[in-house]
Amino acid sequence: MINSKTHGKIIRKTEVTHISANGIWILTGDKELFMSYNDFPWFKEAPKGKILNVEEPTLGHFYWPDLDIDLSVNIIKIPPYSP
């Protein structure tokens, strides 16, 4: 995390590090998380640019504004359903 002294907020860098045939890897802080297309199928046909545009508005909460998808670390680690 980077501390911005000017505004006093903590800025957390979150990014999609890899898009494969099986799913997506995102890096947040010191954690890398994998999202399988089997568990998160709405990403499979999404354009790469829209997948890469991810934000972390609050700690552990991810938002893809171009896709209108909100996910938490817990949902990514333990998907809410099985195929």
Coordinates of N, CA and C in Angstrom, one line a residue:
M1 N 0.8 -1.2 0.0 CA 0.0 0.0 0.0 C 0.9 1.2 0.0
I2 N 0.4 2.3 -0.6 CA 1.1 3.5 -0.7 C 0.3 4.6 0.1
N3 N 1.0 5.3 1.0 CA 0.3 6.3 1.7 C 0.5 7.6 1.1
S4 N -0.6 8.3 0.7 CA -0.5 9.6 0.1 C -0.6 10.7 1.1
K5 N 0.6 11.3 1.4 CA 0.7 12.3 2.5 C -0.2 13.5 2.2
T6 N -0.4 13.9 0.9 CA -1.1 15.1 0.6 C -2.6 15.0 1.0
H7 N -3.2 13.9 0.8 CA -4.6 13.7 1.1 C -4.8 12.8 2.3
G8 N -3.8 12.2 2.8 CA -3.9 11.3 4.0 C -4.7 10.0 3.7
K9 N -4.9 9.6 2.5 CA -5.6 8.4 2.2 C -4.6 7.3 1.8
I10 N -5.0 6.1 2.0 CA -4.2 4.9 1.6 C -4.7 4.5 0.2
I11 N -3.8 4.4 -0.7 CA -4.1 4.0 -2.1 C -3.7 2.5 -2.2
R12 N -4.6 1.7 -2.6 CA -4.3 0.3 -2.8 C -4.3 -0.1 -4.3
K13 N -3.2 -0.6 -4.8 CA -3.1 -0.9 -6.2 C -3.7 -2.3 -6.4
T14 N -4.7 -2.4 -7.3 CA -5.3 -3.7 -7.6 C -5.2 -3.7 -9.2
E15 N -4.9 -4.9 -9.7 CA -4.8 -5.0 -11.1 C -5.0 -6.5 -11.6
V16 N -5.5 -6.6 -12.8 CA -5.6 -7.9 -13.4 C -4.2 -8.2 -13.9
T17 N -3.6 -9.3 -13.5 CA -2.3 -9.7 -13.9 C -2.2 -10.7 -15.1
H18 N -3.3 -11.4 -15.2 CA -3.3 -12.4 -16.3 C -4.7 -12.8 -16.7
I19 N -5.0 -13.0 -17.9 CA -6.2 -13.5 -18.5 C -5.9 -14.7 -19.3
S20 N -6.4 -15.9 -18.8 CA -6.0 -17.1 -19.5 C -7.3 -17.8 -20.1
A21 N -7.1 -18.9 -20.7 CA -8.3 -19.6 -21.2 C -9.2 -20.2 -20.1
N22 N -8.6 -20.3 -18.9 CA -9.4 -20.8 -17.8 C -9.9 -19.8 -16.8
G23 N -9.4 -18.6 -16.8 CA -9.9 -17.6 -15.9 C -9.0 -16.3 -15.8
I24 N -9.2 -15.6 -14.7 CA -8.5 -14.3 -14.5 C -7.8 -14.3 -13.2
W25 N -6.6 -13.7 -13.2 CA -5.8 -13.5 -12.0 C -5.8 -12.1 -11.6
I26 N -6.1 -11.7 -10.4 CA -6.0 -10.3 -10.0 C -5.0 -10.2 -8.8
L27 N -4.3 -9.2 -8.7 CA -3.3 -8.9 -7.7 C -3.8 -7.7 -6.9
T28 N -3.9 -7.9 -5.6 CA -4.3 -6.9 -4.7 C -3.5 -6.9 -3.4
G29 N -2.8 -5.8 -3.2 CA -1.8 -5.8 -2.1 C -0.8 -6.9 -2.4
D30 N -0.6 -7.8 -1.4 CA 0.3 -8.9 -1.6 C -0.3 -10.2 -1.9
K31 N -1.6 -10.2 -2.3 CA -2.4 -11.4 -2.6 C -2.7 -11.5 -4.1
E32 N -2.6 -12.7 -4.6 CA -3.0 -12.9 -6.0 C -4.2 -13.9 -5.9
L33 N -5.3 -13.5 -6.6 CA -6.5 -14.3 -6.5 C -6.9 -14.8 -7.9
F34 N -7.4 -16.1 -8.0 CA -7.8 -16.6 -9.3 C -9.3 -16.7 -9.4
M35 N -9.9 -16.3 -10.5 CA -11.3 -16.4 -10.8 C -11.5 -17.3 -12.0
S36 N -12.0 -18.5 -11.8 CA -12.2 -19.4 -12.9 C -13.5 -19.0 -13.6
Y37 N -13.5 -19.2 -15.0 CA -14.6 -18.9 -15.8 C -15.8 -19.8 -15.4
N38 N -15.5 -21.0 -14.8 CA -16.5 -21.9 -14.4 C -17.3 -21.3 -13.2
D39 N -16.6 -20.6 -12.3 CA -17.3 -19.9 -11.2 C -17.7 -18.5 -11.5
F40 N -17.1 -17.8 -12.4 CA -17.4 -16.4 -12.8 C -17.6 -16.3 -14.3
P41 N -18.6 -17.0 -14.8 CA -18.7 -17.1 -16.3 C -18.9 -15.7 -17.0
W42 N -19.4 -14.7 -16.4 CA -19.7 -13.4 -17.0 C -18.4 -12.8 -17.5
F43 N -17.2 -13.2 -17.0 CA -16.0 -12.6 -17.5 C -15.5 -13.3 -18.8
K44 N -16.0 -14.5 -19.1 CA -15.4 -15.3 -20.2 C -15.5 -14.6 -21.6
E45 N -16.6 -14.0 -21.9 CA -16.8 -13.3 -23.2 C -16.6 -11.8 -23.1
A46 N -16.2 -11.3 -21.9 CA -16.1 -9.9 -21.8 C -14.8 -9.4 -22.5
P47 N -14.8 -8.2 -23.1 CA -13.6 -7.7 -23.8 C -12.5 -7.5 -22.8
K48 N -11.3 -7.8 -23.2 CA -10.1 -7.7 -22.4 C -10.0 -6.3 -21.6
G49 N -10.2 -5.2 -22.4 CA -10.1 -3.9 -21.8 C -11.1 -3.7 -20.6
K50 N -12.3 -4.3 -20.7 CA -13.3 -4.1 -19.6 C -12.9 -5.0 -18.4
I51 N -12.2 -6.1 -18.7 CA -11.8 -7.0 -17.6 C -10.6 -6.3 -16.8
L52 N -9.7 -5.6 -17.6 CA -8.6 -5.0 -17.0 C -8.9 -3.7 -16.2
N53 N -10.1 -3.2 -16.4 CA -10.5 -2.0 -15.7 C -11.2 -2.4 -14.4
V54 N -10.4 -2.7 -13.3 CA -10.9 -3.1 -12.0 C -10.5 -2.1 -11.0
E55 N -11.3 -1.8 -10.0 CA -11.1 -0.9 -8.9 C -11.3 -1.6 -7.6
E56 N -10.7 -1.1 -6.6 CA -10.9 -1.6 -5.2 C -11.4 -0.4 -4.4
P57 N -12.7 -0.1 -4.4 CA -13.1 1.1 -3.7 C -13.0 1.0 -2.2
T58 N -13.1 -0.2 -1.7 CA -12.8 -0.4 -0.2 C -12.0 -1.7 -0.1
L59 N -11.3 -1.9 1.0 CA -10.5 -3.0 1.2 C -11.2 -4.3 1.0
G60 N -10.8 -5.2 0.0 CA -11.4 -6.5 -0.2 C -12.6 -6.5 -1.0
H61 N -13.0 -5.3 -1.6 CA -14.1 -5.2 -2.5 C -13.7 -4.7 -3.9
F62 N -14.0 -5.5 -4.9 CA -13.6 -5.2 -6.2 C -14.8 -4.8 -7.1
Y63 N -14.5 -3.9 -8.0 CA -15.6 -3.4 -8.9 C -15.0 -3.2 -10.3
W64 N -15.8 -3.8 -11.3 CA -15.5 -3.7 -12.7 C -16.5 -2.7 -13.2
P65 N -16.3 -1.4 -13.3 CA -17.3 -0.5 -13.7 C -17.8 -0.7 -15.1
D66 N -17.0 -1.1 -16.0 CA -17.5 -1.3 -17.4 C -18.4 -2.5 -17.5
L67 N -18.3 -3.5 -16.6 CA -19.1 -4.7 -16.6 C -20.2 -4.7 -15.5
D68 N -20.2 -3.7 -14.6 CA -21.1 -3.5 -13.5 C -21.1 -4.8 -12.6
I69 N -19.8 -5.3 -12.3 CA -19.7 -6.5 -11.5 C -19.0 -6.0 -10.2
D70 N -19.5 -6.5 -9.0 CA -19.0 -6.3 -7.7 C -18.7 -7.6 -7.1
L71 N -17.5 -7.8 -6.6 CA -17.1 -9.0 -5.9 C -16.2 -8.7 -4.7
S72 N -16.3 -9.6 -3.7 CA -15.5 -9.5 -2.5 C -14.4 -10.6 -2.5
V73 N -13.4 -10.4 -1.7 CA -12.4 -11.4 -1.6 C -13.0 -12.8 -1.2
N74 N -13.9 -12.7 -0.2 CA -14.6 -14.0 0.2 C -15.3 -14.7 -0.9
I75 N -16.0 -13.9 -1.7 CA -16.7 -14.6 -2.9 C -15.8 -15.2 -3.9
I76 N -14.6 -14.5 -4.1 CA -13.6 -15.0 -5.0 C -13.0 -16.3 -4.4
K77 N -12.7 -16.3 -3.1 CA -12.1 -17.5 -2.5 C -13.0 -18.6 -2.4
I78 N -14.3 -18.4 -2.1 CA -15.3 -19.4 -2.0 C -16.5 -19.0 -2.8
P79 N -16.5 -19.3 -4.1 CA -17.6 -18.9 -5.0 C -19.0 -19.4 -4.4
P80 N -20.0 -18.6 -4.6 CA -21.3 -18.9 -4.1 C -22.1 -20.0 -4.7
Y81 N -21.6 -20.6 -5.7 CA -22.3 -21.7 -6.4 C -21.3 -22.5 -7.1
S82 N -21.7 -23.7 -7.4 CA -20.8 -24.6 -8.2 C -21.5 -24.9 -9.6
P83 N -20.7 -25.1 -10.6 CA -21.4 -25.3 -11.9 C -22.1 -26.7 -12.0

